Amino acid sequence: MPEIKVTPLGAGQDVGRSCILVSIAGKNVMLDCGMHMGYNDDRRFPDFSYITQNGRLTDFLDCVIISHFHLDHCGALPYFSEMVGYDGPIYMTHPTKAICPILLEDYRKITVDKKGETNFFTSQMIKDCMKKVVAVHLHQTIQVDDELEIKAYYAGHVLGAAMFQIKVGSESVVYTGDYNMTPDRHLGAAWIDKCRPDLLISESTYATTIRDSKRCRERDFLKKVHESVERGGKVLIPVFALGRVVFATPGMLHAGQSLQIFRKWAGNEKNMVIMPGYCVQGTVGHKILSGQRKLEMEGRQILEVKMQVEYMSFSAHADAKGIMQLIRQAEPRSVLLVHGEAKKMEFLKQKIEQEFHVNCYMPANGETTTLFTSPNIPVDISLGLLKRESAIGNTPVNNDFPLSGTAILSFRLVSPEQALKELGLGEHQLRFTCRVHIQDPRKEHEMVLRVYNHLKGVLKDYSVQHLPDGSIMVESILIQATAQSEDQGTKVLLVSWTYQDEELGSYLTSLLKKGLPQTTA
Ligand SMILES: [Zn+2]
């Protein structure tokens, strides 16, 4: 039975370090290659040793796809291609290709130049890595090889962000990356056609959130800013740098300018920090949002947070309503959640299974989900039958409803080779074997030579060959001597043929059964 396998190397029941391995109809694709904001050690990159234990990565992976330029989706890419050693193609949209190296260089500078880390990718490695990138347009079908094709759809998350459809024959998977289903002042809403993939792999950052309208949020936001400024305070808004609004970055207060300002202003209760989006565990942003007011900073210094901490989601991720909306749009046969917290995923998983009657999976990192697919057989249904069935009262559930009628099959004649190819089957050969006893006291190889000379003389129009292993080939018919006979004076010949050569095979057997002509040695 055909199957699709999915293994998250990162972003399995977690936010950050997105990296998902998909095997579909014998093709292996890696989706995203991100870093984790919450870690500074080995855990910041996905564990690529999961991909293959033996052999080169490039031989195993057919391609890598990057959904957008955020570092939790592409931050490990130069490490993967230049240090782990992946040489194959990398696909991303044109804007992602333009912005990705800028963010990677920024990340390298902070890690190497500021924090003084060694054993990290270099500027040259970022350049070499980007040379392996193939840029794609939205809605352009890219043929990775004869069988594997990919297509990008607008994701509305940041500039250049795309959802990708991966297709082999009639099997397909859609990977959303990060997406947003509500348009804002910069970007439109994500869109995909009713492509009915076998599997939809969706982010689930805001699996349990339903956001109010954008207008209300903007009004609330301004009110909070005014209040703080009126009582003489300052307002810090850490933001997600590129492709969104510019205040101070980064958005999760884990390093850089926003963190510096936060340290300066945190002690004054008149000030306010407004967190505009999701913060990964381990970051300062996550700590203050979960109520921590005493933070241990570098050098064991304790920072007391007296300023007001507010949260207002201006995030570019789909909320629960948006995720359900995308599922309704694409009509997948099953759903797999990544890029979210386990508890929240569990809630959304139940909601999806109830509403859409499809299986929903949420594997942890390193855990493989296998789903079996049933190949599609498209059938044209007559309008008359459809009308009659719906009049009986059958109502479609999730576009499925039982229908009975008579299937009329039309036949097509193709070559056996083509039929095997279309059905994905290997060829088995059935051979028929006959035993022929030859009265000959001489040594085996001498007897075979006699048989060869005899056949060569009789079958002038056929190709008769004496092979180096001692056997004889007449066209495709094989004649071999066996030493099985107990009687020294009798030798046994095995004559074997496939069903296509039945006629020649039987003729040869009867010819040999008549015995060999007497010759002088
Ligand atoms: Zn993102």
Short mmCIF file of C-alpha atoms in Angstrom, two decimals, residues 65-383:
data_model
loop_
_atom_site.label_atom_id
_atom_site.label_comp_id
_atom_site.label_asym_id
_atom_site.label_seq_id
_atom_site.Cartn_x
_atom_site.Cartn_y
_atom_site.Cartn_z
CA ILE A 65 12.23 23.62 0.56
CA ILE A 66 12.38 26.81 2.65
CA SER A 67 8.96 28.37 3.39
CA HIS A 68 10.13 31.89 4.43
CA PHE A 69 13.10 33.89 5.64
CA HIS A 70 12.50 33.85 9.43
CA LEU A 71 15.51 32.27 11.13
CA ASP A 72 13.43 29.60 12.85
CA HIS A 73 12.78 28.33 9.30
CA CYS A 74 16.13 28.91 7.56
CA GLY A 75 18.74 29.64 10.29
CA ALA A 76 20.43 26.24 10.04
CA LEU A 77 20.60 26.20 6.23
CA PRO A 78 24.29 27.18 5.71
CA TYR A 79 25.24 24.77 8.50
CA PHE A 80 23.29 21.99 6.75
CA SER A 81 24.62 22.64 3.24
CA GLU A 82 28.20 23.72 3.96
CA MET A 83 29.11 21.95 7.22
CA VAL A 84 26.91 18.82 7.29
CA GLY A 85 27.37 18.49 3.55
CA TYR A 86 24.11 18.69 1.57
CA ASP A 87 24.74 19.47 -2.11
CA GLY A 88 21.30 19.08 -3.68
CA PRO A 89 18.77 21.73 -4.72
CA ILE A 90 17.16 24.18 -2.26
CA TYR A 91 13.89 25.86 -3.29
CA MET A 92 12.43 29.15 -1.99
CA THR A 93 10.55 32.12 -3.44
CA HIS A 94 12.40 35.09 -5.00
CA PRO A 95 11.81 37.50 -2.05
CA THR A 96 12.93 34.82 0.43
CA LYS A 97 16.10 34.27 -1.60
CA ALA A 98 16.79 38.03 -1.51
CA ILE A 99 16.25 38.51 2.23
CA CYS A 100 17.46 35.17 3.62
CA PRO A 101 21.24 35.88 3.31
CA ILE A 102 20.82 39.27 5.09
CA LEU A 103 19.24 37.65 8.13
CA LEU A 104 21.72 34.75 8.10
CA GLU A 105 24.62 37.21 8.06
CA ASP A 106 23.02 39.13 10.95
CA TYR A 107 22.65 35.88 12.89
CA ARG A 108 26.29 34.97 12.17
CA LYS A 109 27.50 38.40 13.34
CA ILE A 110 25.64 38.15 16.66
CA THR A 111 26.84 34.59 17.28
CA VAL A 112 30.45 34.88 16.11
CA ASP A 113 31.41 38.56 16.33
CA LYS A 114 29.43 39.49 19.46
CA LYS A 115 29.21 36.25 21.47
CA GLY A 116 32.61 35.04 20.24
CA GLU A 117 31.49 31.55 19.25
CA THR A 118 33.74 29.50 17.00
CA ASN A 119 32.72 26.51 14.90
CA PHE A 120 29.87 28.42 13.25
CA PHE A 121 29.16 29.06 9.58
CA THR A 122 31.09 31.87 7.89
CA SER A 123 30.02 34.69 5.51
CA GLN A 124 31.52 32.69 2.64
CA MET A 125 29.47 29.65 3.62
CA ILE A 126 26.28 31.74 3.50
CA LYS A 127 27.24 32.83 -0.04
CA ASP A 128 28.07 29.27 -1.14
CA CYS A 129 24.83 28.00 0.38
CA MET A 130 22.75 30.61 -1.50
CA LYS A 131 24.32 29.42 -4.78
CA LYS A 132 22.45 26.13 -4.32
CA VAL A 133 19.12 27.95 -4.10
CA VAL A 134 16.61 27.77 -6.95
CA ALA A 135 14.13 30.67 -6.74
CA VAL A 136 10.50 29.96 -7.62
CA HIS A 137 7.43 32.05 -8.47
CA LEU A 138 4.05 31.58 -6.82
CA HIS A 139 1.78 29.08 -8.63
CA GLN A 140 4.66 27.95 -10.84
CA THR A 141 4.87 24.16 -11.05
CA ILE A 142 8.50 23.12 -10.62
CA GLN A 143 9.56 19.70 -11.81
CA VAL A 144 12.30 18.66 -9.35
CA ASP A 145 12.75 15.44 -11.34
CA ASP A 146 10.59 13.26 -13.63
CA GLU A 147 8.18 12.39 -10.84
CA LEU A 148 8.49 14.97 -8.08
CA GLU A 149 6.85 18.37 -8.54
CA ILE A 150 6.40 21.32 -6.17
CA LYS A 151 4.26 24.45 -6.28
CA ALA A 152 4.27 27.56 -4.06
CA TYR A 153 1.12 29.34 -2.77
CA TYR A 154 0.79 32.73 -1.08
CA ALA A 155 1.05 32.40 2.73
CA GLY A 156 0.47 36.04 3.82
CA HIS A 157 2.86 35.68 6.78
CA VAL A 158 5.78 37.89 5.71
CA LEU A 159 7.07 39.08 2.36
CA GLY A 160 7.85 36.01 0.22
CA ALA A 161 6.36 33.48 2.66
CA ALA A 162 4.87 30.52 0.81
CA MET A 163 2.99 27.31 1.42
CA PHE A 164 4.30 24.45 -0.72
CA GLN A 165 2.49 21.59 -2.41
CA ILE A 166 4.67 18.49 -2.94
CA LYS A 167 3.30 16.02 -5.46
CA VAL A 168 4.37 12.60 -6.79
CA GLY A 169 1.84 10.96 -9.13
CA SER A 170 -1.58 11.16 -7.47
CA GLU A 171 -0.11 11.54 -3.96
CA SER A 172 0.45 14.98 -2.48
CA VAL A 173 1.34 16.85 0.70
CA VAL A 174 0.89 20.55 1.47
CA TYR A 175 3.22 22.25 3.95
CA THR A 176 1.98 25.62 5.18
CA GLY A 177 5.11 27.02 6.83
CA ASP A 178 3.85 30.04 8.81
CA TYR A 179 0.71 31.64 7.40
CA ASN A 180 -1.96 34.21 8.11
CA MET A 181 -5.57 33.99 7.04
CA THR A 182 -6.49 37.61 7.79
CA PRO A 183 -5.16 40.40 5.59
CA ASP A 184 -3.49 43.33 7.35
CA ARG A 185 -2.16 46.71 6.25
CA HIS A 186 0.87 45.08 4.59
CA LEU A 187 -0.04 41.64 3.32
CA GLY A 188 -3.02 39.77 1.96
CA ALA A 189 -4.51 36.55 3.36
CA ALA A 190 -3.05 33.13 2.60
CA TRP A 191 -4.73 31.29 -0.26
CA ILE A 192 -4.65 27.77 -1.65
CA ASP A 193 -6.92 26.02 -4.15
CA LYS A 194 -9.04 22.97 -3.36
CA CYS A 195 -6.09 20.69 -4.06
CA ARG A 196 -7.29 17.87 -1.70
CA PRO A 197 -3.83 16.70 -0.57
CA ASP A 198 -3.37 13.38 1.20
CA LEU A 199 -1.87 15.37 4.03
CA LEU A 200 -1.83 19.00 5.15
CA ILE A 201 1.09 19.85 7.47
CA SER A 202 0.01 23.02 9.27
CA GLU A 203 1.67 25.33 11.76
CA SER A 204 -0.34 25.70 14.98
CA THR A 205 1.34 28.54 16.91
CA TYR A 206 -2.05 30.00 17.85
CA ALA A 207 -3.94 26.71 18.03
CA THR A 208 -6.20 27.85 20.87
CA THR A 209 -6.46 31.56 20.15
CA ILE A 210 -9.28 33.28 18.38
CA ARG A 211 -8.38 36.88 17.75
CA ASP A 212 -10.79 39.77 17.80
CA SER A 213 -10.98 42.08 14.83
CA LYS A 214 -7.88 43.96 13.73
CA ARG A 215 -9.62 47.33 14.20
CA CYS A 216 -10.44 46.62 17.89
CA ARG A 217 -6.90 45.48 18.48
CA GLU A 218 -5.44 48.62 16.96
CA ARG A 219 -7.72 50.81 19.12
CA ASP A 220 -6.78 48.94 22.31
CA PHE A 221 -3.14 49.17 21.39
CA LEU A 222 -3.24 52.97 20.95
CA LYS A 223 -5.17 53.36 24.22
CA LYS A 224 -2.48 51.49 26.14
CA VAL A 225 0.30 53.54 24.56
CA HIS A 226 -1.50 56.82 25.37
CA GLU A 227 -2.10 55.81 29.01
CA SER A 228 1.54 55.07 29.58
CA VAL A 229 2.83 58.18 27.83
CA GLU A 230 0.32 60.40 29.71
CA ARG A 231 1.63 59.26 33.10
CA GLY A 232 5.14 60.08 31.91
CA GLY A 233 6.30 56.60 31.01
CA LYS A 234 7.92 55.10 27.95
CA VAL A 235 6.59 52.24 25.83
CA LEU A 236 8.74 49.48 24.43
CA ILE A 237 7.39 47.35 21.60
CA PRO A 238 9.79 44.56 20.64
CA VAL A 239 8.96 43.46 17.13
CA PHE A 240 9.70 40.78 14.57
CA ALA A 241 12.11 42.55 12.35
CA LEU A 242 11.73 42.13 8.64
CA GLY A 243 8.57 42.12 6.65
CA ARG A 244 6.55 43.65 9.59
CA VAL A 245 6.28 47.22 11.13
CA VAL A 246 9.87 48.78 12.62
CA PHE A 247 10.21 49.38 16.39
CA ALA A 248 13.02 47.65 18.28
CA THR A 249 14.07 44.12 17.41
CA PRO A 250 14.11 41.21 18.12
CA GLY A 251 10.50 40.46 19.01
CA MET A 252 11.09 37.92 21.78
CA LEU A 253 13.52 40.04 23.78
CA HIS A 254 16.23 37.38 23.56
CA ALA A 255 19.11 39.59 22.40
CA GLY A 256 19.94 42.80 20.60
CA GLN A 257 18.47 46.27 20.85
CA SER A 258 15.03 45.49 22.25
CA LEU A 259 16.63 43.61 25.15
CA GLN A 260 19.05 46.49 25.86
CA ILE A 261 16.19 48.99 26.05
CA PHE A 262 14.14 46.58 28.17
CA ARG A 263 16.97 46.37 30.72
CA LYS A 264 17.10 50.17 30.95
CA TRP A 265 13.37 50.70 31.31
CA ALA A 266 12.27 47.63 33.26
CA GLY A 267 12.78 49.21 36.70
CA ASN A 268 10.26 52.05 36.22
CA GLU A 269 6.62 51.18 36.87
CA LYS A 270 5.49 54.06 34.66
CA ASN A 271 6.92 52.31 31.62
CA MET A 272 5.25 49.64 29.61
CA VAL A 273 6.33 46.81 27.33
CA ILE A 274 3.79 45.56 24.80
CA MET A 275 4.63 42.12 23.46
CA PRO A 276 3.05 41.94 20.03
CA GLY A 277 3.34 38.23 19.36
CA TYR A 278 4.32 34.72 20.37
CA CYS A 279 7.50 34.18 22.44
CA VAL A 280 9.44 30.92 22.41
CA GLN A 281 10.25 29.20 25.71
CA GLY A 282 13.64 30.25 27.03
CA THR A 283 13.43 33.83 25.78
CA VAL A 284 13.05 36.87 28.09
CA GLY A 285 9.77 37.60 26.30
CA HIS A 286 8.34 34.22 27.30
CA LYS A 287 9.50 34.66 30.90
CA ILE A 288 7.84 38.04 31.47
CA LEU A 289 4.65 36.94 29.71
CA SER A 290 4.39 33.97 32.05
CA GLY A 291 4.56 36.35 35.02
CA GLN A 292 8.22 36.17 36.01
CA ARG A 293 9.27 39.53 37.50
CA LYS A 294 12.84 38.71 38.60
CA LEU A 295 15.09 37.75 35.71
CA GLU A 296 18.61 36.42 35.83
CA MET A 297 20.62 38.24 33.19
CA GLU A 298 24.16 37.65 31.95
CA GLY A 299 26.77 37.60 34.74
CA ARG A 300 24.17 36.40 37.29
CA GLN A 301 22.74 39.91 37.56
CA ILE A 302 19.11 40.00 38.71
CA LEU A 303 16.83 42.38 36.85
CA GLU A 304 13.62 43.36 38.62
CA VAL A 305 10.74 44.04 36.25
CA LYS A 306 8.51 46.81 37.58
CA MET A 307 7.25 48.09 34.25
CA GLN A 308 3.85 46.99 33.02
CA VAL A 309 3.85 43.95 30.76
CA GLU A 310 1.08 43.74 28.18
CA TYR A 311 0.39 41.25 25.42
CA MET A 312 -1.41 42.10 22.21
CA SER A 313 -1.22 39.72 19.34
CA PHE A 314 -0.35 41.51 16.14
CA SER A 315 1.19 38.31 14.96
CA ALA A 316 1.26 37.21 11.38
CA HIS A 317 0.23 33.65 12.23
CA ALA A 318 -3.15 32.09 11.58
CA ASP A 319 -5.33 31.73 14.69
CA ALA A 320 -7.51 28.67 15.34
CA LYS A 321 -10.25 30.08 13.10
CA GLY A 322 -7.71 30.69 10.34
CA ILE A 323 -6.31 27.14 10.56
CA MET A 324 -9.83 25.68 10.29
CA GLN A 325 -10.49 28.00 7.35
CA LEU A 326 -7.41 26.76 5.50
CA ILE A 327 -8.42 23.11 6.07
CA ARG A 328 -11.86 23.93 4.63
CA GLN A 329 -10.14 25.52 1.62
CA ALA A 330 -7.67 22.74 0.81
CA GLU A 331 -9.85 19.74 1.87
CA PRO A 332 -6.97 17.45 2.92
CA ARG A 333 -7.53 13.73 3.67
CA SER A 334 -5.54 14.14 6.90
CA VAL A 335 -3.83 16.88 8.89
CA LEU A 336 -0.53 16.96 10.78
CA LEU A 337 0.26 19.76 13.23
CA VAL A 338 3.72 21.21 13.78
CA HIS A 339 5.13 24.52 15.12
CA GLY A 340 3.01 24.70 18.26
CA GLU A 341 2.83 23.63 21.89
CA ALA A 342 1.68 20.07 22.61
CA LYS A 343 -1.24 21.04 24.88
CA LYS A 344 -2.64 23.56 22.44
CA MET A 345 -2.15 21.14 19.54
CA GLU A 346 -4.12 18.47 21.39
CA PHE A 347 -7.09 20.85 21.65
CA LEU A 348 -6.97 21.79 17.97
CA LYS A 349 -6.44 18.17 16.90
CA GLN A 350 -9.74 17.17 18.55
CA LYS A 351 -11.53 20.11 16.97
CA ILE A 352 -10.21 19.19 13.50
CA GLU A 353 -11.12 15.51 13.84
CA GLN A 354 -14.63 16.37 15.01
CA GLU A 355 -15.38 18.96 12.41
CA PHE A 356 -13.72 17.47 9.32
CA HIS A 357 -13.83 13.71 10.10
CA VAL A 358 -10.18 13.33 9.13
CA ASN A 359 -7.24 11.97 11.13
CA CYS A 360 -5.05 14.60 12.75
CA TYR A 361 -1.49 13.83 13.90
CA MET A 362 0.97 15.73 16.12
CA PRO A 363 4.30 13.84 16.21
CA ALA A 364 7.09 14.95 18.55
CA ASN A 365 10.61 15.55 17.22
CA GLY A 366 12.16 12.34 15.92
CA GLU A 367 8.80 10.54 15.92
CA THR A 368 7.61 9.18 12.53
CA THR A 369 3.97 9.32 11.47
CA THR A 370 3.08 6.88 8.69
CA LEU A 371 -0.14 7.21 6.77
CA PHE A 372 -1.41 4.96 4.05
CA THR A 373 -2.79 6.51 0.95
CA SER A 374 -5.27 5.05 -1.47
CA PRO A 375 -4.49 5.95 -5.06
CA ASN A 376 -7.26 7.96 -6.70
CA ILE A 377 -9.35 6.63 -9.56
CA PRO A 378 -11.24 9.55 -11.12
CA VAL A 379 -14.70 8.55 -12.38
CA ASP A 380 -17.10 10.62 -14.45
CA ILE A 381 -20.62 10.37 -13.03
CA SER A 382 -23.64 10.97 -15.21
CA LEU A 383 -25.78 13.95 -14.24
#
